[in-house]
Amino acid sequence: MPKASEIKKNAAVELDGNVWIIRDIERSVPQGRAGGSIYRMRMYDVVTGAKRDESFKDSDMLTLADLFRRPAMLSYIDGDEYVFMDSEDYTSYNLRKESIAEESGFITEETQGINVLLVNDSPVAIELPTTVELVIAETDPSIKGQSATSRTKPATLSTGLVVQVPEHISAGDRIKVNVEERKFGGRA
Protein backbone atom coordinates (compact mmCIF):
# COMPACT_ATOMS: atom_id res chain seq x y z
CA MET A 1 0.00 0.00 0.00
CA PRO A 2 1.66 3.22 -1.12
CA LYS A 3 1.47 6.57 0.62
CA ALA A 4 -0.51 9.40 -0.97
CA SER A 5 2.78 11.14 -1.82
CA GLU A 6 3.79 8.14 -3.99
CA ILE A 7 0.62 8.04 -6.11
CA LYS A 8 0.97 9.18 -9.72
CA LYS A 9 -1.48 10.40 -12.34
CA ASN A 10 -3.50 7.60 -14.07
CA ALA A 11 -3.09 5.29 -11.07
CA ALA A 12 -6.09 3.19 -10.03
CA VAL A 13 -7.02 3.18 -6.34
CA GLU A 14 -9.73 1.44 -4.34
CA LEU A 15 -11.80 3.77 -2.19
CA ASP A 16 -15.13 2.99 -0.48
CA GLY A 17 -15.44 -0.29 -2.39
CA ASN A 18 -15.09 1.32 -5.84
CA VAL A 19 -12.16 1.65 -8.22
CA TRP A 20 -11.13 5.21 -9.11
CA ILE A 21 -8.69 6.50 -11.73
CA ILE A 22 -6.67 9.52 -10.62
CA ARG A 23 -6.72 12.20 -13.33
CA ASP A 24 -5.13 15.16 -11.57
CA ILE A 25 -3.00 15.70 -8.47
CA GLU A 26 -2.33 19.03 -6.78
CA ARG A 27 0.19 19.28 -3.96
CA SER A 28 -0.03 22.03 -1.38
CA VAL A 29 2.05 22.81 1.68
CA PRO A 30 0.03 24.50 4.44
CA GLN A 31 1.74 27.56 5.94
CA GLY A 32 2.58 27.65 9.61
CA ARG A 33 1.33 24.17 10.34
CA ALA A 34 3.30 21.18 11.49
CA GLY A 35 3.03 18.19 9.23
CA GLY A 36 3.49 17.39 5.61
CA SER A 37 1.95 18.23 2.31
CA ILE A 38 -1.70 17.84 1.35
CA TYR A 39 -2.46 16.03 -1.92
CA ARG A 40 -5.76 16.96 -3.58
CA MET A 41 -6.71 14.32 -6.12
CA ARG A 42 -9.41 14.47 -8.78
CA MET A 43 -10.70 10.95 -9.40
CA TYR A 44 -13.19 9.31 -11.74
CA ASP A 45 -15.12 6.11 -11.06
CA VAL A 46 -14.11 3.50 -13.65
CA VAL A 47 -17.66 2.12 -13.91
CA THR A 48 -19.95 5.16 -13.74
CA GLY A 49 -17.54 7.96 -14.68
CA ALA A 50 -18.58 9.93 -11.55
CA LYS A 51 -16.12 12.63 -10.47
CA ARG A 52 -14.77 12.92 -6.93
CA ASP A 53 -12.26 15.24 -5.29
CA GLU A 54 -10.42 13.98 -2.22
CA SER A 55 -7.62 15.40 -0.10
CA PHE A 56 -5.01 13.20 1.58
CA LYS A 57 -2.09 13.85 3.90
CA ASP A 58 1.23 12.75 2.45
CA SER A 59 1.42 9.87 4.95
CA ASP A 60 -2.12 8.51 4.25
CA MET A 61 -2.03 4.97 2.88
CA LEU A 62 -4.06 4.14 -0.25
CA THR A 63 -4.91 0.78 -1.77
CA LEU A 64 -3.94 0.33 -5.41
CA ALA A 65 -6.41 -1.50 -7.64
CA ASP A 66 -5.32 -4.14 -10.13
CA LEU A 67 -4.35 -2.18 -13.21
CA PHE A 68 -3.10 -3.75 -16.43
CA ARG A 69 -1.39 -1.96 -19.30
CA ARG A 70 -1.85 -3.28 -22.84
CA PRO A 71 0.04 -1.86 -25.83
CA ALA A 72 -2.43 -0.51 -28.39
CA MET A 73 -2.93 1.77 -31.37
CA LEU A 74 -5.82 4.03 -32.35
CA SER A 75 -7.93 2.10 -34.82
CA TYR A 76 -10.66 4.65 -35.58
CA ILE A 77 -12.94 7.28 -34.04
CA ASP A 78 -16.68 6.53 -34.03
CA GLY A 79 -18.60 9.64 -32.97
CA ASP A 80 -17.71 10.20 -29.30
CA GLU A 81 -15.88 6.87 -28.96
CA TYR A 82 -12.24 6.17 -29.63
CA VAL A 83 -11.56 2.56 -30.61
CA PHE A 84 -8.09 1.20 -29.84
CA MET A 85 -6.72 -2.14 -31.04
CA ASP A 86 -4.40 -4.23 -28.89
CA SER A 87 -1.02 -4.51 -30.64
CA GLU A 88 -0.51 -8.12 -29.52
CA ASP A 89 -3.85 -9.97 -29.65
CA TYR A 90 -5.92 -7.47 -31.73
CA THR A 91 -8.61 -7.02 -29.04
CA SER A 92 -10.53 -3.76 -29.49
CA TYR A 93 -11.05 -1.34 -26.61
CA ASN A 94 -13.69 1.42 -26.72
CA LEU A 95 -13.14 4.58 -24.68
CA ARG A 96 -15.49 7.57 -24.44
CA LYS A 97 -14.08 10.90 -25.58
CA GLU A 98 -14.70 12.42 -22.12
CA SER A 99 -12.50 9.82 -20.41
CA ILE A 100 -9.49 10.66 -22.60
CA ALA A 101 -10.18 14.37 -23.26
CA GLU A 102 -6.71 15.51 -22.15
CA GLU A 103 -4.90 12.90 -24.23
CA SER A 104 -7.01 13.14 -27.40
CA GLY A 105 -4.99 16.08 -28.75
CA PHE A 106 -1.90 13.88 -28.96
CA ILE A 107 -3.41 10.83 -30.68
CA THR A 108 -3.41 9.96 -34.36
CA GLU A 109 -3.58 6.59 -36.08
CA GLU A 110 0.23 6.71 -36.45
CA THR A 111 0.96 7.39 -32.75
CA GLN A 112 3.24 4.70 -31.32
CA GLY A 113 3.69 3.72 -27.66
CA ILE A 114 0.07 4.05 -26.46
CA ASN A 115 -0.99 1.82 -23.56
CA VAL A 116 -4.63 1.13 -22.71
CA LEU A 117 -5.18 0.85 -18.94
CA LEU A 118 -7.51 -1.97 -17.92
CA VAL A 119 -9.26 -2.46 -14.57
CA ASN A 120 -11.26 -5.68 -14.22
CA ASP A 121 -10.76 -6.32 -17.97
CA SER A 122 -12.50 -3.08 -18.97
CA PRO A 123 -10.61 -0.12 -20.50
CA VAL A 124 -10.60 2.98 -18.30
CA ALA A 125 -7.85 5.26 -19.65
CA ILE A 126 -4.84 5.51 -21.92
CA GLU A 127 -1.21 6.24 -21.21
CA LEU A 128 0.86 8.12 -23.77
CA PRO A 129 4.62 8.08 -24.34
CA THR A 130 6.56 11.13 -23.10
CA THR A 131 6.84 12.58 -26.63
CA VAL A 132 4.69 12.13 -29.72
CA GLU A 133 5.25 13.13 -33.34
CA LEU A 134 2.58 15.30 -34.96
CA VAL A 135 2.27 17.29 -38.20
CA ILE A 136 1.69 21.04 -38.18
CA ALA A 137 -1.57 21.75 -40.01
CA GLU A 138 -1.53 25.53 -39.80
CA THR A 139 0.86 28.26 -38.67
CA ASP A 140 2.14 31.64 -39.79
CA PRO A 141 4.71 31.51 -42.61
CA SER A 142 8.27 30.80 -41.54
CA ILE A 143 10.65 33.72 -41.44
CA LYS A 144 13.96 33.08 -43.16
CA GLY A 145 16.98 33.53 -40.91
CA GLN A 146 14.98 33.35 -37.67
CA SER A 147 16.37 30.03 -36.44
CA ALA A 148 18.69 31.69 -33.91
CA THR A 149 16.02 33.71 -32.09
CA SER A 150 13.91 32.40 -29.25
CA ARG A 151 10.67 34.01 -30.43
CA THR A 152 7.76 31.64 -30.94
CA LYS A 153 4.45 31.55 -32.76
CA PRO A 154 1.31 29.42 -32.29
CA ALA A 155 0.92 26.36 -34.48
CA THR A 156 -2.21 24.22 -34.89
CA LEU A 157 -1.37 20.53 -35.16
CA SER A 158 -3.21 17.90 -37.20
CA THR A 159 -5.17 16.86 -34.07
CA GLY A 160 -6.34 20.42 -33.32
CA LEU A 161 -3.89 20.95 -30.46
CA VAL A 162 -2.16 24.36 -30.42
CA VAL A 163 1.48 24.64 -29.26
CA GLN A 164 4.11 27.35 -29.45
CA VAL A 165 6.86 26.65 -32.01
CA PRO A 166 9.99 28.58 -33.09
CA GLU A 167 9.51 31.03 -35.96
CA HIS A 168 11.51 28.92 -38.45
CA ILE A 169 8.97 26.05 -38.32
CA SER A 170 6.36 26.00 -41.11
CA ALA A 171 3.09 24.23 -41.96
CA GLY A 172 3.57 20.59 -42.98
CA ASP A 173 6.61 20.08 -40.74
CA ARG A 174 6.62 17.02 -38.47
CA ILE A 175 7.54 17.92 -34.87
CA LYS A 176 7.98 16.23 -31.51
CA VAL A 177 5.66 17.40 -28.74
CA ASN A 178 6.31 16.79 -25.03
CA VAL A 179 3.02 15.35 -23.73
CA GLU A 180 3.46 16.30 -20.07
CA GLU A 181 4.41 19.94 -20.71
CA ARG A 182 2.45 20.36 -23.98
CA LYS A 183 5.50 21.98 -25.54
CA PHE A 184 7.51 21.83 -28.76
CA GLY A 185 10.36 19.35 -28.40
CA GLY A 186 12.15 19.63 -31.75
CA ARG A 187 11.72 18.51 -35.33
CA ALA A 188 10.95 14.86 -35.93
PDB file of C-alpha atoms in Angstrom:
ATOM      1  CA  MET A   1       0.000   0.000   0.000  1.00  0.00           C
ATOM      2  CA  PRO A   2       1.662   3.223  -1.119  1.00  0.00           C
ATOM      3  CA  LYS A   3       1.468   6.570   0.622  1.00  0.00           C
ATOM      4  CA  ALA A   4      -0.515   9.399  -0.971  1.00  0.00           C
ATOM      5  CA  SER A   5       2.780  11.136  -1.820  1.00  0.00           C
ATOM      6  CA  GLU A   6       3.791   8.136  -3.989  1.00  0.00           C
ATOM      7  CA  ILE A   7       0.619   8.045  -6.110  1.00  0.00           C
ATOM      8  CA  LYS A   8       0.972   9.181  -9.723  1.00  0.00           C
ATOM      9  CA  LYS A   9      -1.485  10.398 -12.345  1.00  0.00           C
ATOM     10  CA  ASN A  10      -3.498   7.603 -14.072  1.00  0.00           C
ATOM     11  CA  ALA A  11      -3.091   5.294 -11.070  1.00  0.00           C
ATOM     12  CA  ALA A  12      -6.091   3.194 -10.035  1.00  0.00           C
ATOM     13  CA  VAL A  13      -7.024   3.182  -6.344  1.00  0.00           C
ATOM     14  CA  GLU A  14      -9.731   1.441  -4.343  1.00  0.00           C
ATOM     15  CA  LEU A  15     -11.798   3.771  -2.190  1.00  0.00           C
ATOM     16  CA  ASP A  16     -15.129   2.994  -0.484  1.00  0.00           C
ATOM     17  CA  GLY A  17     -15.439  -0.292  -2.389  1.00  0.00           C
ATOM     18  CA  ASN A  18     -15.092   1.322  -5.840  1.00  0.00           C
ATOM     19  CA  VAL A  19     -12.162   1.654  -8.224  1.00  0.00           C
ATOM     20  CA  TRP A  20     -11.133   5.212  -9.108  1.00  0.00           C
ATOM     21  CA  ILE A  21      -8.686   6.497 -11.735  1.00  0.00           C
ATOM     22  CA  ILE A  22      -6.669   9.523 -10.621  1.00  0.00           C
ATOM     23  CA  ARG A  23      -6.724  12.201 -13.329  1.00  0.00           C
ATOM     24  CA  ASP A  24      -5.134  15.163 -11.568  1.00  0.00           C
ATOM     25  CA  ILE A  25      -3.003  15.696  -8.466  1.00  0.00           C
ATOM     26  CA  GLU A  26      -2.327  19.034  -6.779  1.00  0.00           C
ATOM     27  CA  ARG A  27       0.190  19.275  -3.964  1.00  0.00           C
ATOM     28  CA  SER A  28      -0.032  22.035  -1.382  1.00  0.00           C
ATOM     29  CA  VAL A  29       2.051  22.805   1.678  1.00  0.00           C
ATOM     30  CA  PRO A  30       0.034  24.499   4.444  1.00  0.00           C
ATOM     31  CA  GLN A  31       1.743  27.563   5.937  1.00  0.00           C
ATOM     32  CA  GLY A  32       2.581  27.654   9.614  1.00  0.00           C
ATOM     33  CA  ARG A  33       1.329  24.166  10.340  1.00  0.00           C
ATOM     34  CA  ALA A  34       3.298  21.183  11.486  1.00  0.00           C
ATOM     35  CA  GLY A  35       3.035  18.187   9.234  1.00  0.00           C
ATOM     36  CA  GLY A  36       3.490  17.391   5.609  1.00  0.00           C
ATOM     37  CA  SER A  37       1.946  18.230   2.311  1.00  0.00           C
ATOM     38  CA  ILE A  38      -1.697  17.844   1.347  1.00  0.00           C
ATOM     39  CA  TYR A  39      -2.464  16.033  -1.917  1.00  0.00           C
ATOM     40  CA  ARG A  40      -5.758  16.959  -3.581  1.00  0.00           C
ATOM     41  CA  MET A  41      -6.713  14.317  -6.123  1.00  0.00           C
ATOM     42  CA  ARG A  42      -9.406  14.469  -8.779  1.00  0.00           C
ATOM     43  CA  MET A  43     -10.698  10.947  -9.401  1.00  0.00           C
ATOM     44  CA  TYR A  44     -13.193   9.314 -11.743  1.00  0.00           C
ATOM     45  CA  ASP A  45     -15.116   6.111 -11.056  1.00  0.00           C
ATOM     46  CA  VAL A  46     -14.112   3.500 -13.647  1.00  0.00           C
ATOM     47  CA  VAL A  47     -17.660   2.118 -13.907  1.00  0.00           C
ATOM     48  CA  THR A  48     -19.953   5.156 -13.744  1.00  0.00           C
ATOM     49  CA  GLY A  49     -17.541   7.964 -14.677  1.00  0.00           C
ATOM     50  CA  ALA A  50     -18.579   9.929 -11.554  1.00  0.00           C
ATOM     51  CA  LYS A  51     -16.121  12.631 -10.474  1.00  0.00           C
ATOM     52  CA  ARG A  52     -14.767  12.917  -6.928  1.00  0.00           C
ATOM     53  CA  ASP A  53     -12.258  15.244  -5.288  1.00  0.00           C
ATOM     54  CA  GLU A  54     -10.420  13.979  -2.216  1.00  0.00           C
ATOM     55  CA  SER A  55      -7.619  15.399  -0.096  1.00  0.00           C
ATOM     56  CA  PHE A  56      -5.005  13.197   1.577  1.00  0.00           C
ATOM     57  CA  LYS A  57      -2.090  13.853   3.901  1.00  0.00           C
ATOM     58  CA  ASP A  58       1.234  12.749   2.447  1.00  0.00           C
ATOM     59  CA  SER A  59       1.418   9.866   4.949  1.00  0.00           C
ATOM     60  CA  ASP A  60      -2.120   8.506   4.250  1.00  0.00           C
ATOM     61  CA  MET A  61      -2.032   4.966   2.878  1.00  0.00           C
ATOM     62  CA  LEU A  62      -4.057   4.142  -0.254  1.00  0.00           C
ATOM     63  CA  THR A  63      -4.912   0.784  -1.767  1.00  0.00           C
ATOM     64  CA  LEU A  64      -3.943   0.327  -5.406  1.00  0.00           C
ATOM     65  CA  ALA A  65      -6.410  -1.495  -7.639  1.00  0.00           C
ATOM     66  CA  ASP A  66      -5.319  -4.145 -10.131  1.00  0.00           C
ATOM     67  CA  LEU A  67      -4.354  -2.181 -13.213  1.00  0.00           C
ATOM     68  CA  PHE A  68      -3.095  -3.747 -16.427  1.00  0.00           C
ATOM     69  CA  ARG A  69      -1.388  -1.963 -19.300  1.00  0.00           C
ATOM     70  CA  ARG A  70      -1.852  -3.281 -22.837  1.00  0.00           C
ATOM     71  CA  PRO A  71       0.045  -1.858 -25.834  1.00  0.00           C
ATOM     72  CA  ALA A  72      -2.427  -0.513 -28.386  1.00  0.00           C
ATOM     73  CA  MET A  73      -2.927   1.766 -31.375  1.00  0.00           C
ATOM     74  CA  LEU A  74      -5.815   4.026 -32.346  1.00  0.00           C
ATOM     75  CA  SER A  75      -7.935   2.101 -34.823  1.00  0.00           C
ATOM     76  CA  TYR A  76     -10.662   4.648 -35.575  1.00  0.00           C
ATOM     77  CA  ILE A  77     -12.943   7.279 -34.044  1.00  0.00           C
ATOM     78  CA  ASP A  78     -16.680   6.533 -34.030  1.00  0.00           C
ATOM     79  CA  GLY A  79     -18.601   9.642 -32.968  1.00  0.00           C
ATOM     80  CA  ASP A  80     -17.708  10.199 -29.300  1.00  0.00           C
ATOM     81  CA  GLU A  81     -15.880   6.873 -28.956  1.00  0.00           C
ATOM     82  CA  TYR A  82     -12.237   6.170 -29.626  1.00  0.00           C
ATOM     83  CA  VAL A  83     -11.564   2.561 -30.613  1.00  0.00           C
ATOM     84  CA  PHE A  84      -8.086   1.203 -29.842  1.00  0.00           C
ATOM     85  CA  MET A  85      -6.722  -2.136 -31.045  1.00  0.00           C
ATOM     86  CA  ASP A  86      -4.404  -4.234 -28.894  1.00  0.00           C
ATOM     87  CA  SER A  87      -1.020  -4.513 -30.638  1.00  0.00           C
ATOM     88  CA  GLU A  88      -0.509  -8.124 -29.522  1.00  0.00           C
ATOM     89  CA  ASP A  89      -3.845  -9.968 -29.646  1.00  0.00           C
ATOM     90  CA  TYR A  90      -5.922  -7.472 -31.726  1.00  0.00           C
ATOM     91  CA  THR A  91      -8.613  -7.017 -29.038  1.00  0.00           C
ATOM     92  CA  SER A  92     -10.527  -3.760 -29.495  1.00  0.00           C
ATOM     93  CA  TYR A  93     -11.048  -1.340 -26.609  1.00  0.00           C
ATOM     94  CA  ASN A  94     -13.686   1.416 -26.721  1.00  0.00           C
ATOM     95  CA  LEU A  95     -13.141   4.580 -24.683  1.00  0.00           C
ATOM     96  CA  ARG A  96     -15.485   7.571 -24.438  1.00  0.00           C
ATOM     97  CA  LYS A  97     -14.084  10.902 -25.583  1.00  0.00           C
ATOM     98  CA  GLU A  98     -14.699  12.423 -22.118  1.00  0.00           C
ATOM     99  CA  SER A  99     -12.504   9.820 -20.413  1.00  0.00           C
ATOM    100  CA  ILE A 100      -9.487  10.664 -22.597  1.00  0.00           C
ATOM    101  CA  ALA A 101     -10.178  14.366 -23.263  1.00  0.00           C
ATOM    102  CA  GLU A 102      -6.710  15.510 -22.146  1.00  0.00           C
ATOM    103  CA  GLU A 103      -4.897  12.900 -24.225  1.00  0.00           C
ATOM    104  CA  SER A 104      -7.006  13.141 -27.401  1.00  0.00           C
ATOM    105  CA  GLY A 105      -4.989  16.084 -28.754  1.00  0.00           C
ATOM    106  CA  PHE A 106      -1.901  13.882 -28.964  1.00  0.00           C
ATOM    107  CA  ILE A 107      -3.414  10.830 -30.675  1.00  0.00           C
ATOM    108  CA  THR A 108      -3.409   9.957 -34.363  1.00  0.00           C
ATOM    109  CA  GLU A 109      -3.579   6.590 -36.081  1.00  0.00           C
ATOM    110  CA  GLU A 110       0.233   6.708 -36.454  1.00  0.00           C
ATOM    111  CA  THR A 111       0.958   7.391 -32.747  1.00  0.00           C
ATOM    112  CA  GLN A 112       3.241   4.698 -31.316  1.00  0.00           C
ATOM    113  CA  GLY A 113       3.689   3.723 -27.657  1.00  0.00           C
ATOM    114  CA  ILE A 114       0.067   4.050 -26.457  1.00  0.00           C
ATOM    115  CA  ASN A 115      -0.990   1.820 -23.558  1.00  0.00           C
ATOM    116  CA  VAL A 116      -4.632   1.127 -22.713  1.00  0.00           C
ATOM    117  CA  LEU A 117      -5.176   0.847 -18.944  1.00  0.00           C
ATOM    118  CA  LEU A 118      -7.512  -1.966 -17.915  1.00  0.00           C
ATOM    119  CA  VAL A 119      -9.263  -2.455 -14.572  1.00  0.00           C
ATOM    120  CA  ASN A 120     -11.265  -5.685 -14.218  1.00  0.00           C
ATOM    121  CA  ASP A 121     -10.760  -6.320 -17.974  1.00  0.00           C
ATOM    122  CA  SER A 122     -12.495  -3.081 -18.975  1.00  0.00           C
ATOM    123  CA  PRO A 123     -10.612  -0.123 -20.501  1.00  0.00           C
ATOM    124  CA  VAL A 124     -10.599   2.982 -18.295  1.00  0.00           C
ATOM    125  CA  ALA A 125      -7.846   5.256 -19.645  1.00  0.00           C
ATOM    126  CA  ILE A 126      -4.845   5.509 -21.919  1.00  0.00           C
ATOM    127  CA  GLU A 127      -1.212   6.239 -21.209  1.00  0.00           C
ATOM    128  CA  LEU A 128       0.857   8.122 -23.767  1.00  0.00           C
ATOM    129  CA  PRO A 129       4.623   8.085 -24.345  1.00  0.00           C
ATOM    130  CA  THR A 130       6.564  11.133 -23.101  1.00  0.00           C
ATOM    131  CA  THR A 131       6.839  12.581 -26.627  1.00  0.00           C
ATOM    132  CA  VAL A 132       4.688  12.127 -29.723  1.00  0.00           C
ATOM    133  CA  GLU A 133       5.249  13.128 -33.342  1.00  0.00           C
ATOM    134  CA  LEU A 134       2.578  15.302 -34.960  1.00  0.00           C
ATOM    135  CA  VAL A 135       2.273  17.286 -38.199  1.00  0.00           C
ATOM    136  CA  ILE A 136       1.690  21.042 -38.177  1.00  0.00           C
ATOM    137  CA  ALA A 137      -1.566  21.754 -40.010  1.00  0.00           C
ATOM    138  CA  GLU A 138      -1.528  25.534 -39.797  1.00  0.00           C
ATOM    139  CA  THR A 139       0.862  28.262 -38.668  1.00  0.00           C
ATOM    140  CA  ASP A 140       2.144  31.637 -39.787  1.00  0.00           C
ATOM    141  CA  PRO A 141       4.707  31.506 -42.609  1.00  0.00           C
ATOM    142  CA  SER A 142       8.268  30.800 -41.539  1.00  0.00           C
ATOM    143  CA  ILE A 143      10.654  33.721 -41.440  1.00  0.00           C
ATOM    144  CA  LYS A 144      13.964  33.083 -43.160  1.00  0.00           C
ATOM    145  CA  GLY A 145      16.975  33.526 -40.912  1.00  0.00           C
ATOM    146  CA  GLN A 146      14.979  33.348 -37.673  1.00  0.00           C
ATOM    147  CA  SER A 147      16.366  30.030 -36.441  1.00  0.00           C
ATOM    148  CA  ALA A 148      18.688  31.693 -33.909  1.00  0.00           C
ATOM    149  CA  THR A 149      16.023  33.709 -32.092  1.00  0.00           C
ATOM    150  CA  SER A 150      13.912  32.398 -29.249  1.00  0.00           C
ATOM    151  CA  ARG A 151      10.673  34.005 -30.429  1.00  0.00           C
ATOM    152  CA  THR A 152       7.762  31.644 -30.935  1.00  0.00           C
ATOM    153  CA  LYS A 153       4.448  31.549 -32.762  1.00  0.00           C
ATOM    154  CA  PRO A 154       1.313  29.423 -32.286  1.00  0.00           C
ATOM    155  CA  ALA A 155       0.920  26.356 -34.483  1.00  0.00           C
ATOM    156  CA  THR A 156      -2.206  24.223 -34.891  1.00  0.00           C
ATOM    157  CA  LEU A 157      -1.367  20.530 -35.162  1.00  0.00           C
ATOM    158  CA  SER A 158      -3.207  17.896 -37.196  1.00  0.00           C
ATOM    159  CA  THR A 159      -5.166  16.862 -34.065  1.00  0.00           C
ATOM    160  CA  GLY A 160      -6.345  20.419 -33.318  1.00  0.00           C
ATOM    161  CA  LEU A 161      -3.893  20.951 -30.456  1.00  0.00           C
ATOM    162  CA  VAL A 162      -2.156  24.363 -30.423  1.00  0.00           C
ATOM    163  CA  VAL A 163       1.480  24.643 -29.262  1.00  0.00           C
ATOM    164  CA  GLN A 164       4.113  27.354 -29.453  1.00  0.00           C
ATOM    165  CA  VAL A 165       6.861  26.653 -32.013  1.00  0.00           C
ATOM    166  CA  PRO A 166       9.989  28.577 -33.092  1.00  0.00           C
ATOM    167  CA  GLU A 167       9.515  31.034 -35.958  1.00  0.00           C
ATOM    168  CA  HIS A 168      11.506  28.923 -38.453  1.00  0.00           C
ATOM    169  CA  ILE A 169       8.968  26.047 -38.324  1.00  0.00           C
ATOM    170  CA  SER A 170       6.364  26.004 -41.109  1.00  0.00           C
ATOM    171  CA  ALA A 171       3.091  24.225 -41.958  1.00  0.00           C
ATOM    172  CA  GLY A 172       3.567  20.586 -42.976  1.00  0.00           C
ATOM    173  CA  ASP A 173       6.610  20.075 -40.735  1.00  0.00           C
ATOM    174  CA  ARG A 174       6.617  17.017 -38.472  1.00  0.00           C
ATOM    175  CA  ILE A 175       7.538  17.921 -34.873  1.00  0.00           C
ATOM    176  CA  LYS A 176       7.979  16.225 -31.508  1.00  0.00           C
ATOM    177  CA  VAL A 177       5.660  17.399 -28.740  1.00  0.00           C
ATOM    178  CA  ASN A 178       6.306  16.792 -25.034  1.00  0.00           C
ATOM    179  CA  VAL A 179       3.015  15.348 -23.734  1.00  0.00           C
ATOM    180  CA  GLU A 180       3.456  16.301 -20.068  1.00  0.00           C
ATOM    181  CA  GLU A 181       4.414  19.941 -20.706  1.00  0.00           C
ATOM    182  CA  ARG A 182       2.450  20.363 -23.980  1.00  0.00           C
ATOM    183  CA  LYS A 183       5.501  21.983 -25.543  1.00  0.00           C
ATOM    184  CA  PHE A 184       7.514  21.830 -28.758  1.00  0.00           C
ATOM    185  CA  GLY A 185      10.358  19.354 -28.397  1.00  0.00           C
ATOM    186  CA  GLY A 186      12.147  19.627 -31.745  1.00  0.00           C
ATOM    187  CA  ARG A 187      11.717  18.510 -35.328  1.00  0.00           C
ATOM    188  CA  ALA A 188      10.948  14.864 -35.927  1.00  0.00           C
TER     189      ALA A 188
END
